[in-house]
Amino acid sequence: DAKTTQPPSMDCAEGRAANLPCNHSTISGNEYVYWYRQIHSQGPQYIIHGLKNNETNEMASLIITEDRKSSTLILPHATLRDTAVYYCIVSGGSNYKLTFGKGTLLTVNP
Amino acid sequence: EPEVTQTPSHQVTQMGQEVILRCVPISNHLYFYWYRQILGQKVEFLVSFYNNEISEKSEIFDDQFSVERPDGSNFTLKIRSTKLEDSAMYFCASSVVRGGRNEQFFGPGTRLTVL
């Protein structure tokens, strides 16, 4: 699995955009970038994924650089309930398991 | 919205006892997974299951562990003889794999405490 690098923690003001970076410089051509989050000890929650193009859904936007070596998850209007650990995971091909790192603890402040 | 469910939410057992953790995946999903998370540590992959057989397993998934899909809805993880170090949150996940995409949806977890 391609490894990912994320900052251990970030802060964001409520109502502002949260931009979470991730480096995945060893990503392979058939691997997707997935983002999950985990609130306290709950099960990881799927947020979004992408291959090459930028993606947007009701939760977030994902910006992937042209060389695919890094990406940014954007929460456009962070709320207190978005406080969680966010995981950037690269997976694909014939490998279906998700390899979780330590992620980024995003704290949204009032 | 369909979701993965797990029972029980909390299981307390004595060392050496067998436990079975149960999961009901999302109904049209074909791939099933177990992960675990020891308190304060990373989420770790245990095993993936497709077409009634294990497709991949980690080093953690030794002979003490087994998985089964006993009917069309349940997916179980059995630990034959629990050890103290098996204490963890166990998460079940399921997915539909399409064209290499594999969004996995996780259940709320079972907290296993081995005394």
Short mmCIF file of C-alpha atoms in Angstrom, two decimals:
data_model
loop_
_atom_site.label_atom_id
_atom_site.label_comp_id
_atom_site.label_asym_id
_atom_site.label_seq_id
_atom_site.Cartn_x
_atom_site.Cartn_y
_atom_site.Cartn_z
CA ASP A 1 0.00 0.00 0.00
CA ALA A 2 1.13 3.52 -0.73
CA LYS A 3 1.89 5.33 2.49
CA THR A 4 0.30 8.64 3.37
CA THR A 5 1.56 11.53 5.48
CA GLN A 6 -0.78 13.83 7.36
CA PRO A 7 -0.21 16.51 10.00
CA PRO A 8 -1.05 15.14 13.45
CA SER A 9 -3.42 17.95 14.34
CA MET A 10 -5.14 21.06 13.00
CA ASP A 11 -7.50 23.67 14.36
CA CYS A 12 -10.31 25.43 12.56
CA ALA A 13 -12.84 28.07 13.57
CA GLU A 14 -16.49 27.11 13.39
CA GLY A 15 -18.04 28.24 10.11
CA ARG A 16 -14.71 28.48 8.32
CA ALA A 17 -13.35 26.08 5.74
CA ALA A 18 -11.12 23.29 7.01
CA ASN A 19 -8.40 22.22 4.59
CA LEU A 20 -6.73 18.94 5.50
CA PRO A 21 -3.62 18.02 3.50
CA CYS A 22 -2.28 14.59 2.69
CA ASN A 23 0.88 13.48 0.90
CA HIS A 24 0.88 10.18 -0.98
CA SER A 25 3.91 10.45 -3.21
CA THR A 26 4.18 6.68 -3.85
CA ILE A 27 0.62 6.25 -5.06
CA SER A 28 0.16 3.82 -7.96
CA GLY A 29 -1.85 4.51 -11.08
CA ASN A 30 -4.76 2.28 -10.09
CA GLU A 31 -5.00 3.41 -6.48
CA TYR A 32 -7.74 5.65 -5.18
CA VAL A 33 -7.47 8.25 -2.44
CA TYR A 34 -10.07 7.73 0.29
CA TRP A 35 -10.92 9.95 3.20
CA TYR A 36 -12.55 8.68 6.35
CA ARG A 37 -13.11 10.23 9.73
CA GLN A 38 -13.57 8.82 13.20
CA ILE A 39 -15.45 10.69 15.85
CA HIS A 40 -14.30 9.60 19.31
CA SER A 41 -14.43 5.77 19.34
CA GLN A 42 -17.17 5.41 16.75
CA GLY A 43 -16.71 3.41 13.56
CA PRO A 44 -14.79 5.16 10.78
CA GLN A 45 -17.10 7.13 8.52
CA TYR A 46 -16.55 7.27 4.77
CA ILE A 47 -16.33 10.83 3.48
CA ILE A 48 -15.17 10.90 -0.12
CA HIS A 49 -12.78 9.32 -2.58
CA GLY A 50 -11.11 10.18 -5.87
CA LEU A 51 -8.78 8.83 -8.52
CA LYS A 52 -7.58 11.77 -10.61
CA ASN A 53 -10.28 14.37 -10.76
CA ASN A 54 -11.49 16.65 -8.03
CA GLU A 55 -14.62 15.41 -6.34
CA THR A 56 -17.41 16.98 -4.32
CA ASN A 57 -20.26 15.50 -2.36
CA GLU A 58 -22.60 16.68 0.36
CA MET A 59 -19.93 16.31 3.03
CA ALA A 60 -16.73 17.60 1.47
CA SER A 61 -14.58 18.34 -1.55
CA LEU A 62 -11.43 16.50 -2.53
CA ILE A 63 -8.71 18.22 -4.50
CA ILE A 64 -6.06 15.92 -5.99
CA THR A 65 -2.93 17.42 -7.53
CA GLU A 66 -2.23 16.70 -11.17
CA ASP A 67 0.71 14.43 -10.31
CA ARG A 68 -1.53 12.67 -7.75
CA LYS A 69 1.17 12.90 -5.11
CA SER A 70 -0.95 14.89 -2.70
CA SER A 71 -4.53 15.82 -1.98
CA THR A 72 -6.58 18.14 0.20
CA LEU A 73 -9.87 17.43 1.88
CA ILE A 74 -12.02 20.52 2.24
CA LEU A 75 -14.88 20.86 4.69
CA PRO A 76 -16.42 24.09 3.42
CA HIS A 77 -18.16 25.24 6.61
CA ALA A 78 -16.81 23.35 9.58
CA THR A 79 -19.08 22.78 12.57
CA LEU A 80 -18.29 21.59 16.07
CA ARG A 81 -19.55 18.13 15.07
CA ASP A 82 -16.77 17.90 12.49
CA THR A 83 -14.22 17.56 15.29
CA ALA A 84 -12.72 14.14 14.59
CA VAL A 85 -9.65 12.26 13.41
CA TYR A 86 -9.47 12.40 9.61
CA TYR A 87 -7.71 9.62 7.73
CA CYS A 88 -6.32 9.82 4.22
CA ILE A 89 -5.93 6.29 2.79
CA VAL A 90 -4.65 5.06 -0.52
CA SER A 91 -6.02 1.74 -1.73
CA GLY A 92 -6.83 -0.01 -4.94
CA GLY A 93 -5.97 -2.57 -7.53
CA SER A 94 -6.46 -6.04 -6.13
CA ASN A 95 -5.88 -4.80 -2.61
CA TYR A 96 -9.14 -3.98 -0.90
CA LYS A 97 -8.02 -3.55 2.67
CA LEU A 98 -7.79 -0.08 4.17
CA THR A 99 -4.56 0.73 5.96
CA PHE A 100 -5.19 3.41 8.55
CA GLY A 101 -2.44 5.71 9.77
CA LYS A 102 -2.66 8.05 12.71
CA GLY A 103 -4.63 10.64 10.76
CA THR A 104 -5.16 14.31 11.53
CA LEU A 105 -7.07 15.34 14.63
CA LEU A 106 -9.19 18.27 13.49
CA THR A 107 -10.52 20.40 16.30
CA VAL A 108 -13.24 22.86 15.36
CA ASN A 109 -13.37 25.71 17.84
CA PRO A 110 -16.39 27.91 18.59
CA GLU B 1 -30.09 5.09 4.70
CA PRO B 2 -28.75 1.51 4.93
CA GLU B 3 -26.08 0.93 7.55
CA VAL B 4 -23.89 -1.78 8.99
CA THR B 5 -25.03 -2.98 12.40
CA GLN B 6 -23.05 -4.86 15.04
CA THR B 7 -23.98 -6.79 18.17
CA PRO B 8 -23.31 -6.72 21.00
CA SER B 9 -22.12 -3.16 21.55
CA HIS B 10 -20.04 -4.31 24.51
CA GLN B 11 -18.84 -7.82 25.36
CA VAL B 12 -17.02 -8.72 28.56
CA THR B 13 -15.41 -12.15 28.75
CA GLN B 14 -12.91 -14.12 30.75
CA MET B 15 -9.52 -14.97 29.29
CA GLY B 16 -9.66 -18.28 27.47
CA GLN B 17 -13.35 -18.05 26.62
CA GLU B 18 -14.74 -18.05 23.10
CA VAL B 19 -16.55 -15.00 21.79
CA ILE B 20 -18.57 -14.41 18.67
CA LEU B 21 -19.04 -10.91 17.37
CA ARG B 22 -21.90 -10.37 14.97
CA CYS B 23 -22.38 -8.00 12.08
CA VAL B 24 -25.15 -7.38 9.59
CA PRO B 25 -23.61 -5.81 6.50
CA ILE B 26 -25.47 -3.57 4.08
CA SER B 27 -27.77 -5.85 2.13
CA ASN B 28 -26.44 -5.50 -1.42
CA HIS B 29 -22.78 -5.50 -0.41
CA LEU B 30 -20.62 -8.47 -1.34
CA TYR B 31 -17.33 -7.74 0.42
CA PHE B 32 -17.02 -7.92 4.19
CA TYR B 33 -14.25 -6.94 6.57
CA TRP B 34 -13.21 -6.96 10.18
CA TYR B 35 -10.93 -4.37 11.69
CA ARG B 36 -9.92 -3.76 15.26
CA GLN B 37 -8.69 -0.79 17.25
CA ILE B 38 -6.88 -1.22 20.52
CA LEU B 39 -7.52 1.75 22.80
CA GLY B 40 -5.41 4.71 21.72
CA GLN B 41 -3.98 2.94 18.69
CA LYS B 42 -4.62 2.81 14.96
CA VAL B 43 -7.44 0.97 13.26
CA GLU B 44 -5.97 -2.34 12.04
CA PHE B 45 -7.18 -4.59 9.26
CA LEU B 46 -7.93 -8.17 10.28
CA VAL B 47 -9.60 -9.95 7.39
CA SER B 48 -11.59 -9.53 4.21
CA PHE B 49 -14.22 -11.99 2.99
CA TYR B 50 -15.79 -12.43 -0.42
CA ASN B 51 -17.78 -15.20 -2.08
CA ASN B 52 -17.81 -17.24 1.12
CA GLU B 53 -14.08 -17.31 1.59
CA ILE B 54 -11.31 -15.25 3.08
CA SER B 55 -9.70 -13.08 0.42
CA GLU B 56 -7.01 -11.52 2.60
CA LYS B 57 -5.96 -11.63 6.22
CA SER B 58 -3.39 -9.86 8.34
CA GLU B 59 -0.77 -11.31 10.66
CA ILE B 60 -3.09 -10.57 13.57
CA PHE B 61 -5.68 -12.98 12.16
CA ASP B 62 -4.12 -16.20 13.43
CA ASP B 63 -5.66 -19.62 14.11
CA GLN B 64 -7.58 -18.24 17.06
CA PHE B 65 -9.72 -16.17 14.72
CA SER B 66 -12.32 -17.31 12.22
CA VAL B 67 -15.04 -15.67 10.17
CA GLU B 68 -18.27 -17.01 8.84
CA ARG B 69 -21.31 -15.93 6.91
CA PRO B 70 -23.77 -18.42 8.37
CA ASP B 71 -26.78 -17.11 6.47
CA GLY B 72 -27.60 -14.45 3.92
CA SER B 73 -27.39 -11.57 6.34
CA ASN B 74 -24.95 -12.14 9.20
CA PHE B 75 -21.17 -12.00 9.18
CA THR B 76 -19.42 -13.20 12.32
CA LEU B 77 -15.98 -13.04 13.86
CA LYS B 78 -15.09 -15.78 16.32
CA ILE B 79 -12.19 -15.69 18.71
CA ARG B 80 -11.69 -19.20 20.05
CA SER B 81 -9.69 -18.57 23.21
CA THR B 82 -9.50 -14.92 24.09
CA LYS B 83 -6.37 -13.30 25.45
CA LEU B 84 -6.01 -10.08 27.40
CA GLU B 85 -4.48 -8.44 24.34
CA ASP B 86 -7.63 -9.13 22.32
CA SER B 87 -9.34 -6.33 24.24
CA ALA B 88 -10.23 -3.76 21.59
CA MET B 89 -13.00 -2.22 19.52
CA TYR B 90 -13.90 -4.52 16.65
CA PHE B 91 -15.38 -2.92 13.57
CA CYS B 92 -17.18 -4.70 10.78
CA ALA B 93 -17.34 -3.10 7.34
CA SER B 94 -18.90 -3.94 4.01
CA SER B 95 -18.54 -2.69 0.47
CA VAL B 96 -19.46 -3.07 -3.15
CA VAL B 97 -16.37 -3.12 -5.33
CA ARG B 98 -16.93 -1.41 -8.68
CA GLY B 99 -14.19 -0.72 -11.18
CA GLY B 100 -11.51 -0.69 -8.50
CA ARG B 101 -13.49 1.62 -6.22
CA ASN B 102 -14.11 0.24 -2.77
CA GLU B 103 -15.94 2.56 -0.41
CA GLN B 104 -16.21 0.63 2.83
CA PHE B 105 -18.98 1.40 5.30
CA PHE B 106 -18.29 0.65 8.93
CA GLY B 107 -20.50 -0.43 11.78
CA PRO B 108 -20.47 1.21 15.21
CA GLY B 109 -18.20 -1.45 16.65
CA THR B 110 -18.19 -3.98 19.47
CA ARG B 111 -16.07 -3.18 22.48
CA LEU B 112 -14.48 -6.43 23.65
CA THR B 113 -13.07 -6.50 27.15
CA VAL B 114 -11.10 -9.59 28.17
CA LEU B 115 -10.54 -9.97 31.91
#
